[in-house]
Amino acid sequence: MKRSPRRKKQALLLPFILVTLIIIFAFGFLQSQIKITQDHATSNLQKNYDQFVNLLEIEKRRLTPLKLPILLYHYIEIVTNLRDTIRQSLNINPQIFESQINTLLTHGYQPIVMSDLIDYFDGKKALPSKPIIFTFDDGYRDFYTDVLPILKKYHIKVMLYVSTGLVDSTRNYLTQPQLKEVIASGLVEIGAHSVTHSNLRYLNLAVAKTEILESKQELEKLTGQKVKHFAFPYGDYSSDLILELGKAGFDTAVTVDPGTTQTYAERFSLKRIRPGRTTDTVLLKLIE
Ligand SMILES: [Zn+2]
């Protein structure tokens, strides 16, 4: 039987259509693959670029001196024993403390804590335009009775440096339950301040190292949080002590060297200002 010419044409058309379809599909598939590869390369390039920009930003932050007043406080209470001259001299009346907070907040200062400072230097977080840090040394009981209510009232964050050997020691110092309540407020970052509050620079380095490590471990047990910030007792320090702090896993340390400009290179010898009983323009002048 002879095929009709029309049928012959149809028989040829079918494979032709099939081949064309395959070519179209293959081309489309290839193009989508190329696009995926291109997108991938572009996003990799973008990622590398972003990482590079971030590294530059971190470098810049670490090399640029930062205006950051760190205020140093001890007692904030109404001293009833007028013969206790040391306490009288270190003390600031709670009303004056509140007035200092008002002055600073009114003039745009925003309290931060040490972990914010490290996050800034690590490129993880920005800082407010006028940052300030309140620090309280030793761990006195009035931090619980007089300071904490004021912090809650203004909702400001502060640093509290505790000498672990003094906790629960006399009526003058915080008890463990008080310290736990202080931490539970979420307004206080705890730092270490040695165990016995000895001048670490005058101790044998091995003993000083124990003071550093034990105060850190004890506070971490007590707070259930990592303790990464230190205050040198009496503000006295050395390069050996700074090395030990770094090895122990601390990120910062404060001294009593006066000044309001801080740098990343000096993060283990941060300067502090004693506000004393100054308020208003006198206080502002002190920290500017
Ligand atoms: Zn102290």
PDB file of C-alpha atoms and ligand atoms in Angstrom:
ATOM      1  CA  MET A   1       0.000   0.000   0.000  1.00  0.00           C
ATOM      2  CA  LYS A   2       1.265   3.387  -0.930  1.00  0.00           C
ATOM      3  CA  ARG A   3       1.246   6.138   1.713  1.00  0.00           C
ATOM      4  CA  SER A   4      -0.535   9.323   0.807  1.00  0.00           C
ATOM      5  CA  PRO A   5       1.809  12.393   0.551  1.00  0.00           C
ATOM      6  CA  ARG A   6      -0.161  14.049   3.354  1.00  0.00           C
ATOM      7  CA  ARG A   7       0.535  11.189   5.741  1.00  0.00           C
ATOM      8  CA  LYS A   8       4.196  11.245   4.818  1.00  0.00           C
ATOM      9  CA  LYS A   9       4.346  14.932   5.705  1.00  0.00           C
ATOM     10  CA  GLN A  10       2.678  14.265   9.044  1.00  0.00           C
ATOM     11  CA  ALA A  11       5.119  11.467   9.817  1.00  0.00           C
ATOM     12  CA  LEU A  12       8.019  13.831   9.269  1.00  0.00           C
ATOM     13  CA  LEU A  13       6.420  16.677  11.232  1.00  0.00           C
ATOM     14  CA  LEU A  14       6.030  14.752  14.458  1.00  0.00           C
ATOM     15  CA  PRO A  15       9.756  14.073  15.126  1.00  0.00           C
ATOM     16  CA  PHE A  16      10.512  17.627  14.040  1.00  0.00           C
ATOM     17  CA  ILE A  17       8.084  19.027  16.658  1.00  0.00           C
ATOM     18  CA  LEU A  18       9.480  16.700  19.292  1.00  0.00           C
ATOM     19  CA  VAL A  19      13.080  17.716  18.600  1.00  0.00           C
ATOM     20  CA  THR A  20      12.115  21.395  18.607  1.00  0.00           C
ATOM     21  CA  LEU A  21      10.335  21.006  21.946  1.00  0.00           C
ATOM     22  CA  ILE A  22      13.337  19.223  23.427  1.00  0.00           C
ATOM     23  CA  ILE A  23      15.627  22.001  22.219  1.00  0.00           C
ATOM     24  CA  ILE A  24      13.322  24.667  23.688  1.00  0.00           C
ATOM     25  CA  PHE A  25      13.133  22.878  27.041  1.00  0.00           C
ATOM     26  CA  ALA A  26      16.866  22.245  27.117  1.00  0.00           C
ATOM     27  CA  PHE A  27      17.579  25.872  26.319  1.00  0.00           C
ATOM     28  CA  GLY A  28      15.170  27.074  29.007  1.00  0.00           C
ATOM     29  CA  PHE A  29      16.676  24.710  31.554  1.00  0.00           C
ATOM     30  CA  LEU A  30      20.189  25.799  30.672  1.00  0.00           C
ATOM     31  CA  GLN A  31      19.231  29.445  31.004  1.00  0.00           C
ATOM     32  CA  SER A  32      17.664  28.898  34.418  1.00  0.00           C
ATOM     33  CA  GLN A  33      20.833  27.075  35.523  1.00  0.00           C
ATOM     34  CA  ILE A  34      22.996  29.947  34.299  1.00  0.00           C
ATOM     35  CA  LYS A  35      20.763  32.385  36.145  1.00  0.00           C
ATOM     36  CA  ILE A  36      21.006  30.356  39.390  1.00  0.00           C
ATOM     37  CA  THR A  37      24.818  30.290  39.069  1.00  0.00           C
ATOM     38  CA  GLN A  38      24.883  34.017  38.332  1.00  0.00           C
ATOM     39  CA  ASP A  39      22.584  34.814  41.278  1.00  0.00           C
ATOM     40  CA  HIS A  40      24.720  32.642  43.499  1.00  0.00           C
ATOM     41  CA  ALA A  41      27.893  34.405  42.376  1.00  0.00           C
ATOM     42  CA  THR A  42      26.249  37.803  42.843  1.00  0.00           C
ATOM     43  CA  SER A  43      24.997  36.955  46.333  1.00  0.00           C
ATOM     44  CA  ASN A  44      28.435  35.576  47.245  1.00  0.00           C
ATOM     45  CA  LEU A  45      30.036  38.739  45.970  1.00  0.00           C
ATOM     46  CA  GLN A  46      27.506  40.844  47.908  1.00  0.00           C
ATOM     47  CA  LYS A  47      28.152  38.774  51.046  1.00  0.00           C
ATOM     48  CA  ASN A  48      31.918  39.202  50.736  1.00  0.00           C
ATOM     49  CA  TYR A  49      31.470  42.910  50.143  1.00  0.00           C
ATOM     50  CA  ASP A  50      29.181  43.262  53.200  1.00  0.00           C
ATOM     51  CA  GLN A  51      31.681  41.354  55.332  1.00  0.00           C
ATOM     52  CA  PHE A  52      34.479  43.597  54.106  1.00  0.00           C
ATOM     53  CA  VAL A  53      32.482  46.766  54.873  1.00  0.00           C
ATOM     54  CA  ASN A  54      31.658  45.369  58.329  1.00  0.00           C
ATOM     55  CA  LEU A  55      35.332  44.657  59.025  1.00  0.00           C
ATOM     56  CA  LEU A  56      36.233  48.195  57.984  1.00  0.00           C
ATOM     57  CA  GLU A  57      33.528  49.550  60.285  1.00  0.00           C
ATOM     58  CA  ILE A  58      34.869  47.456  63.204  1.00  0.00           C
ATOM     59  CA  GLU A  59      38.425  48.677  62.493  1.00  0.00           C
ATOM     60  CA  LYS A  60      37.192  52.262  62.418  1.00  0.00           C
ATOM     61  CA  ARG A  61      35.321  51.871  65.701  1.00  0.00           C
ATOM     62  CA  ARG A  62      38.334  50.279  67.368  1.00  0.00           C
ATOM     63  CA  LEU A  63      40.734  52.977  66.220  1.00  0.00           C
ATOM     64  CA  THR A  64      38.578  56.023  66.945  1.00  0.00           C
ATOM     65  CA  PRO A  65      38.638  57.420  70.516  1.00  0.00           C
ATOM     66  CA  LEU A  66      35.132  57.302  71.960  1.00  0.00           C
ATOM     67  CA  LYS A  67      33.585  59.964  74.142  1.00  0.00           C
ATOM     68  CA  LEU A  68      32.114  57.907  76.979  1.00  0.00           C
ATOM     69  CA  PRO A  69      31.921  59.194  80.550  1.00  0.00           C
ATOM     70  CA  ILE A  70      31.992  56.339  83.083  1.00  0.00           C
ATOM     71  CA  LEU A  71      30.797  57.523  86.473  1.00  0.00           C
ATOM     72  CA  LEU A  72      32.154  55.992  89.694  1.00  0.00           C
ATOM     73  CA  TYR A  73      29.922  55.591  92.747  1.00  0.00           C
ATOM     74  CA  HIS A  74      30.277  53.900  96.131  1.00  0.00           C
ATOM     75  CA  TYR A  75      27.627  54.682  98.751  1.00  0.00           C
ATOM     76  CA  ILE A  76      24.264  56.203  97.888  1.00  0.00           C
ATOM     77  CA  GLU A  77      22.369  56.570 101.147  1.00  0.00           C
ATOM     78  CA  ILE A  78      21.587  58.850 104.022  1.00  0.00           C
ATOM     79  CA  VAL A  79      24.504  58.306 106.415  1.00  0.00           C
ATOM     80  CA  THR A  80      23.191  58.282 109.964  1.00  0.00           C
ATOM     81  CA  ASN A  81      26.499  57.775 111.757  1.00  0.00           C
ATOM     82  CA  LEU A  82      28.070  61.215 111.583  1.00  0.00           C
ATOM     83  CA  ARG A  83      31.313  59.892 113.091  1.00  0.00           C
ATOM     84  CA  ASP A  84      31.838  57.564 110.106  1.00  0.00           C
ATOM     85  CA  THR A  85      33.919  60.061 108.155  1.00  0.00           C
ATOM     86  CA  ILE A  86      35.017  57.634 105.406  1.00  0.00           C
ATOM     87  CA  ARG A  87      31.419  56.752 104.668  1.00  0.00           C
ATOM     88  CA  GLN A  88      30.459  60.414 104.795  1.00  0.00           C
ATOM     89  CA  SER A  89      33.148  61.294 102.261  1.00  0.00           C
ATOM     90  CA  LEU A  90      32.261  58.461  99.836  1.00  0.00           C
ATOM     91  CA  ASN A  91      28.519  58.898 100.193  1.00  0.00           C
ATOM     92  CA  ILE A  92      26.099  60.639  97.891  1.00  0.00           C
ATOM     93  CA  ASN A  93      22.617  61.391  99.162  1.00  0.00           C
ATOM     94  CA  PRO A  94      19.929  59.512  97.121  1.00  0.00           C
ATOM     95  CA  GLN A  95      18.213  62.810  96.300  1.00  0.00           C
ATOM     96  CA  ILE A  96      21.429  64.176  94.816  1.00  0.00           C
ATOM     97  CA  PHE A  97      21.896  60.947  92.843  1.00  0.00           C
ATOM     98  CA  GLU A  98      18.394  61.338  91.450  1.00  0.00           C
ATOM     99  CA  SER A  99      19.090  64.932  90.578  1.00  0.00           C
ATOM    100  CA  GLN A 100      22.261  63.838  88.725  1.00  0.00           C
ATOM    101  CA  ILE A 101      20.212  61.327  86.730  1.00  0.00           C
ATOM    102  CA  ASN A 102      17.721  64.052  85.861  1.00  0.00           C
ATOM    103  CA  THR A 103      20.479  66.395  84.715  1.00  0.00           C
ATOM    104  CA  LEU A 104      22.079  63.717  82.523  1.00  0.00           C
ATOM    105  CA  LEU A 105      18.845  62.418  80.985  1.00  0.00           C
ATOM    106  CA  THR A 106      17.610  65.957  80.285  1.00  0.00           C
ATOM    107  CA  HIS A 107      20.841  66.658  78.430  1.00  0.00           C
ATOM    108  CA  GLY A 108      20.499  63.622  76.187  1.00  0.00           C
ATOM    109  CA  TYR A 109      22.810  61.161  77.941  1.00  0.00           C
ATOM    110  CA  GLN A 110      21.692  57.549  77.541  1.00  0.00           C
ATOM    111  CA  PRO A 111      22.955  54.947  80.044  1.00  0.00           C
ATOM    112  CA  ILE A 112      24.519  51.793  78.585  1.00  0.00           C
ATOM    113  CA  VAL A 113      26.453  48.892  80.174  1.00  0.00           C
ATOM    114  CA  MET A 114      29.837  47.348  79.383  1.00  0.00           C
ATOM    115  CA  SER A 115      28.433  44.559  77.181  1.00  0.00           C
ATOM    116  CA  ASP A 116      26.885  47.273  74.968  1.00  0.00           C
ATOM    117  CA  LEU A 117      30.326  48.862  74.655  1.00  0.00           C
ATOM    118  CA  ILE A 118      31.915  45.550  73.594  1.00  0.00           C
ATOM    119  CA  ASP A 119      29.054  44.858  71.148  1.00  0.00           C
ATOM    120  CA  TYR A 120      29.775  48.285  69.653  1.00  0.00           C
ATOM    121  CA  PHE A 121      33.503  47.557  69.281  1.00  0.00           C
ATOM    122  CA  ASP A 122      32.635  44.151  67.735  1.00  0.00           C
ATOM    123  CA  GLY A 123      30.368  45.785  65.138  1.00  0.00           C
ATOM    124  CA  LYS A 124      27.243  44.131  66.522  1.00  0.00           C
ATOM    125  CA  LYS A 125      25.418  47.143  67.875  1.00  0.00           C
ATOM    126  CA  ALA A 126      25.280  50.928  67.533  1.00  0.00           C
ATOM    127  CA  LEU A 127      25.659  53.253  70.500  1.00  0.00           C
ATOM    128  CA  PRO A 128      23.371  56.162  71.377  1.00  0.00           C
ATOM    129  CA  SER A 129      24.744  59.578  70.412  1.00  0.00           C
ATOM    130  CA  LYS A 130      25.597  60.446  74.050  1.00  0.00           C
ATOM    131  CA  PRO A 131      26.335  57.191  75.897  1.00  0.00           C
ATOM    132  CA  ILE A 132      27.198  57.139  79.607  1.00  0.00           C
ATOM    133  CA  ILE A 133      27.945  54.329  82.077  1.00  0.00           C
ATOM    134  CA  PHE A 134      27.077  54.385  85.788  1.00  0.00           C
ATOM    135  CA  THR A 135      29.336  52.094  87.846  1.00  0.00           C
ATOM    136  CA  PHE A 136      28.997  51.074  91.498  1.00  0.00           C
ATOM    137  CA  ASP A 137      31.926  49.437  93.278  1.00  0.00           C
ATOM    138  CA  ASP A 138      32.190  46.877  96.095  1.00  0.00           C
ATOM    139  CA  GLY A 139      28.565  45.674  96.445  1.00  0.00           C
ATOM    140  CA  TYR A 140      27.219  47.685  99.372  1.00  0.00           C
ATOM    141  CA  ARG A 141      23.804  46.971 100.813  1.00  0.00           C
ATOM    142  CA  ASP A 142      22.520  50.440  99.945  1.00  0.00           C
ATOM    143  CA  PHE A 143      22.691  49.412  96.295  1.00  0.00           C
ATOM    144  CA  TYR A 144      19.690  47.249  97.107  1.00  0.00           C
ATOM    145  CA  THR A 145      17.911  49.608  99.515  1.00  0.00           C
ATOM    146  CA  ASP A 146      18.562  52.995  97.887  1.00  0.00           C
ATOM    147  CA  VAL A 147      19.933  52.636  94.337  1.00  0.00           C
ATOM    148  CA  LEU A 148      17.739  49.881  92.873  1.00  0.00           C
ATOM    149  CA  PRO A 149      14.427  51.728  93.496  1.00  0.00           C
ATOM    150  CA  ILE A 150      15.825  54.783  91.677  1.00  0.00           C
ATOM    151  CA  LEU A 151      17.052  52.648  88.757  1.00  0.00           C
ATOM    152  CA  LYS A 152      13.593  51.110  88.483  1.00  0.00           C
ATOM    153  CA  LYS A 153      11.938  54.526  88.614  1.00  0.00           C
ATOM    154  CA  TYR A 154      14.012  55.858  85.683  1.00  0.00           C
ATOM    155  CA  HIS A 155      14.514  52.464  84.036  1.00  0.00           C
ATOM    156  CA  ILE A 156      18.263  52.940  83.633  1.00  0.00           C
ATOM    157  CA  LYS A 157      20.950  50.273  83.337  1.00  0.00           C
ATOM    158  CA  VAL A 158      24.120  50.317  85.446  1.00  0.00           C
ATOM    159  CA  MET A 159      27.228  48.266  86.273  1.00  0.00           C
ATOM    160  CA  LEU A 160      27.717  46.774  89.742  1.00  0.00           C
ATOM    161  CA  TYR A 161      31.208  45.464  90.562  1.00  0.00           C
ATOM    162  CA  VAL A 162      31.089  42.986  93.434  1.00  0.00           C
ATOM    163  CA  SER A 163      33.905  41.687  95.648  1.00  0.00           C
ATOM    164  CA  THR A 164      32.675  38.140  96.209  1.00  0.00           C
ATOM    165  CA  GLY A 165      34.323  37.696  99.614  1.00  0.00           C
ATOM    166  CA  LEU A 166      32.326  40.654 100.945  1.00  0.00           C
ATOM    167  CA  VAL A 167      28.880  39.316  99.968  1.00  0.00           C
ATOM    168  CA  ASP A 168      27.006  38.277 103.145  1.00  0.00           C
ATOM    169  CA  SER A 169      30.020  39.368 105.249  1.00  0.00           C
ATOM    170  CA  THR A 170      28.600  42.214 107.379  1.00  0.00           C
ATOM    171  CA  ARG A 171      25.479  44.366 107.465  1.00  0.00           C
ATOM    172  CA  ASN A 172      27.318  46.773 105.189  1.00  0.00           C
ATOM    173  CA  TYR A 173      27.292  44.465 102.175  1.00  0.00           C
ATOM    174  CA  LEU A 174      24.700  42.841  99.919  1.00  0.00           C
ATOM    175  CA  THR A 175      23.342  39.436 100.837  1.00  0.00           C
ATOM    176  CA  GLN A 176      23.026  36.698  98.233  1.00  0.00           C
ATOM    177  CA  PRO A 177      19.206  36.984  98.015  1.00  0.00           C
ATOM    178  CA  GLN A 178      19.534  40.771  97.583  1.00  0.00           C
ATOM    179  CA  LEU A 179      22.095  40.295  94.840  1.00  0.00           C
ATOM    180  CA  LYS A 180      19.790  37.832  93.097  1.00  0.00           C
ATOM    181  CA  GLU A 181      16.941  40.345  93.252  1.00  0.00           C
ATOM    182  CA  VAL A 182      19.231  43.032  91.854  1.00  0.00           C
ATOM    183  CA  ILE A 183      20.077  40.765  88.889  1.00  0.00           C
ATOM    184  CA  ALA A 184      16.422  39.795  88.387  1.00  0.00           C
ATOM    185  CA  SER A 185      15.599  43.498  87.824  1.00  0.00           C
ATOM    186  CA  GLY A 186      17.331  43.193  84.430  1.00  0.00           C
ATOM    187  CA  LEU A 187      18.796  46.658  84.963  1.00  0.00           C
ATOM    188  CA  VAL A 188      22.153  45.684  86.428  1.00  0.00           C
ATOM    189  CA  GLU A 189      25.144  44.082  84.745  1.00  0.00           C
ATOM    190  CA  ILE A 190      27.404  42.408  87.282  1.00  0.00           C
ATOM    191  CA  GLY A 191      31.169  42.725  87.096  1.00  0.00           C
ATOM    192  CA  ALA A 192      33.888  41.224  89.290  1.00  0.00           C
ATOM    193  CA  HIS A 193      35.926  43.241  91.793  1.00  0.00           C
ATOM    194  CA  SER A 194      38.263  40.509  93.165  1.00  0.00           C
ATOM    195  CA  VAL A 195      37.490  38.288  96.160  1.00  0.00           C
ATOM    196  CA  THR A 196      39.050  40.115  99.124  1.00  0.00           C
ATOM    197  CA  HIS A 197      39.249  43.667  97.709  1.00  0.00           C
ATOM    198  CA  SER A 198      43.045  43.662  98.025  1.00  0.00           C
ATOM    199  CA  ASN A 199      45.215  45.881  95.875  1.00  0.00           C
ATOM    200  CA  LEU A 200      46.110  43.271  93.219  1.00  0.00           C
ATOM    201  CA  ARG A 201      49.252  45.107  92.149  1.00  0.00           C
ATOM    202  CA  TYR A 202      50.826  44.527  95.570  1.00  0.00           C
ATOM    203  CA  LEU A 203      50.020  40.801  95.571  1.00  0.00           C
ATOM    204  CA  ASN A 204      52.138  37.996  94.186  1.00  0.00           C
ATOM    205  CA  LEU A 205      50.905  37.509  90.584  1.00  0.00           C
ATOM    206  CA  ALA A 206      49.766  33.910  91.253  1.00  0.00           C
ATOM    207  CA  VAL A 207      47.651  35.122  94.200  1.00  0.00           C
ATOM    208  CA  ALA A 208      46.265  38.015  92.135  1.00  0.00           C
ATOM    209  CA  LYS A 209      45.368  35.534  89.402  1.00  0.00           C
ATOM    210  CA  THR A 210      43.404  33.458  91.926  1.00  0.00           C
ATOM    211  CA  GLU A 211      41.558  36.604  93.074  1.00  0.00           C
ATOM    212  CA  ILE A 212      40.611  37.315  89.444  1.00  0.00           C
ATOM    213  CA  LEU A 213      39.547  33.764  88.537  1.00  0.00           C
ATOM    214  CA  GLU A 214      37.728  32.948  91.768  1.00  0.00           C
ATOM    215  CA  SER A 215      35.711  36.162  91.783  1.00  0.00           C
ATOM    216  CA  LYS A 216      34.642  35.447  88.193  1.00  0.00           C
ATOM    217  CA  GLN A 217      33.666  31.825  88.895  1.00  0.00           C
ATOM    218  CA  GLU A 218      31.857  32.678  92.136  1.00  0.00           C
ATOM    219  CA  LEU A 219      29.818  35.442  90.471  1.00  0.00           C
ATOM    220  CA  GLU A 220      28.955  33.242  87.508  1.00  0.00           C
ATOM    221  CA  LYS A 221      27.665  30.609  89.902  1.00  0.00           C
ATOM    222  CA  LEU A 222      25.698  33.209  91.817  1.00  0.00           C
ATOM    223  CA  THR A 223      24.242  35.022  88.818  1.00  0.00           C
ATOM    224  CA  GLY A 224      23.935  32.187  86.314  1.00  0.00           C
ATOM    225  CA  GLN A 225      25.443  34.570  83.746  1.00  0.00           C
ATOM    226  CA  LYS A 226      28.867  35.031  82.151  1.00  0.00           C
ATOM    227  CA  VAL A 227      30.886  37.663  84.014  1.00  0.00           C
ATOM    228  CA  LYS A 228      33.116  39.493  81.542  1.00  0.00           C
ATOM    229  CA  HIS A 229      33.864  42.828  83.167  1.00  0.00           C
ATOM    230  CA  PHE A 230      36.212  43.760  85.990  1.00  0.00           C
ATOM    231  CA  ALA A 231      36.968  46.713  88.248  1.00  0.00           C
ATOM    232  CA  PHE A 232      40.459  46.937  89.730  1.00  0.00           C
ATOM    233  CA  PRO A 233      40.280  47.362  93.525  1.00  0.00           C
ATOM    234  CA  TYR A 234      41.560  50.893  94.328  1.00  0.00           C
ATOM    235  CA  GLY A 235      41.810  51.345  90.552  1.00  0.00           C
ATOM    236  CA  ASP A 236      45.371  50.028  90.700  1.00  0.00           C
ATOM    237  CA  TYR A 237      46.566  47.901  87.753  1.00  0.00           C
ATOM    238  CA  SER A 238      49.562  46.670  85.760  1.00  0.00           C
ATOM    239  CA  SER A 239      50.197  45.149  82.325  1.00  0.00           C
ATOM    240  CA  ASP A 240      50.612  41.712  83.990  1.00  0.00           C
ATOM    241  CA  LEU A 241      47.174  42.008  85.596  1.00  0.00           C
ATOM    242  CA  ILE A 242      45.636  43.087  82.279  1.00  0.00           C
ATOM    243  CA  LEU A 243      47.134  39.992  80.609  1.00  0.00           C
ATOM    244  CA  GLU A 244      45.632  37.785  83.327  1.00  0.00           C
ATOM    245  CA  LEU A 245      42.206  39.381  82.825  1.00  0.00           C
ATOM    246  CA  GLY A 246      42.370  38.647  79.097  1.00  0.00           C
ATOM    247  CA  LYS A 247      43.406  35.038  79.736  1.00  0.00           C
ATOM    248  CA  ALA A 248      40.577  34.622  82.248  1.00  0.00           C
ATOM    249  CA  GLY A 249      38.033  35.643  79.592  1.00  0.00           C
ATOM    250  CA  PHE A 250      37.263  39.206  80.658  1.00  0.00           C
ATOM    251  CA  ASP A 251      36.381  41.811  78.010  1.00  0.00           C
ATOM    252  CA  THR A 252      36.868  45.078  79.922  1.00  0.00           C
ATOM    253  CA  ALA A 253      38.207  46.573  83.156  1.00  0.00           C
ATOM    254  CA  VAL A 254      37.697  49.943  84.817  1.00  0.00           C
ATOM    255  CA  THR A 255      40.264  51.955  86.784  1.00  0.00           C
ATOM    256  CA  VAL A 256      40.093  55.252  88.654  1.00  0.00           C
ATOM    257  CA  ASP A 257      42.283  57.064  86.129  1.00  0.00           C
ATOM    258  CA  PRO A 258      40.338  60.247  85.365  1.00  0.00           C
ATOM    259  CA  GLY A 259      39.016  60.946  81.872  1.00  0.00           C
ATOM    260  CA  THR A 260      35.994  60.576  79.631  1.00  0.00           C
ATOM    261  CA  THR A 261      37.566  59.422  76.345  1.00  0.00           C
ATOM    262  CA  GLN A 262      37.904  55.656  75.932  1.00  0.00           C
ATOM    263  CA  THR A 263      39.582  53.503  73.288  1.00  0.00           C
ATOM    264  CA  TYR A 264      39.397  49.825  72.351  1.00  0.00           C
ATOM    265  CA  ALA A 265      43.159  49.487  72.958  1.00  0.00           C
ATOM    266  CA  GLU A 266      42.575  50.647  76.540  1.00  0.00           C
ATOM    267  CA  ARG A 267      39.489  48.527  77.189  1.00  0.00           C
ATOM    268  CA  PHE A 268      41.251  46.968  80.203  1.00  0.00           C
ATOM    269  CA  SER A 269      42.126  50.356  81.689  1.00  0.00           C
ATOM    270  CA  LEU A 270      38.953  52.375  81.122  1.00  0.00           C
ATOM    271  CA  LYS A 271      38.909  55.779  82.778  1.00  0.00           C
ATOM    272  CA  ARG A 272      36.298  56.939  85.267  1.00  0.00           C
ATOM    273  CA  ILE A 273      34.978  60.190  86.696  1.00  0.00           C
ATOM    274  CA  ARG A 274      33.850  60.719  90.288  1.00  0.00           C
ATOM    275  CA  PRO A 275      30.733  62.856  89.995  1.00  0.00           C
ATOM    276  CA  GLY A 276      30.751  63.566  93.745  1.00  0.00           C
ATOM    277  CA  ARG A 277      27.778  65.673  94.735  1.00  0.00           C
ATOM    278  CA  THR A 278      27.823  67.837  91.624  1.00  0.00           C
ATOM    279  CA  THR A 279      24.617  68.469  89.703  1.00  0.00           C
ATOM    280  CA  ASP A 280      23.445  70.597  86.774  1.00  0.00           C
ATOM    281  CA  THR A 281      26.067  72.615  84.926  1.00  0.00           C
ATOM    282  CA  VAL A 282      28.917  71.631  87.274  1.00  0.00           C
ATOM    283  CA  LEU A 283      28.261  67.923  86.621  1.00  0.00           C
ATOM    284  CA  LEU A 284      27.903  68.480  82.870  1.00  0.00           C
ATOM    285  CA  LYS A 285      31.165  70.416  82.762  1.00  0.00           C
ATOM    286  CA  LEU A 286      32.889  67.588  84.652  1.00  0.00           C
ATOM    287  CA  ILE A 287      32.001  65.004  82.013  1.00  0.00           C
ATOM    288  CA  GLU A 288      32.312  67.120  78.886  1.00  0.00           C
TER     289      GLU A 288
HETATM  290 ZN    ZN B   1      36.346  48.872  95.546  1.00  0.00          ZN
END
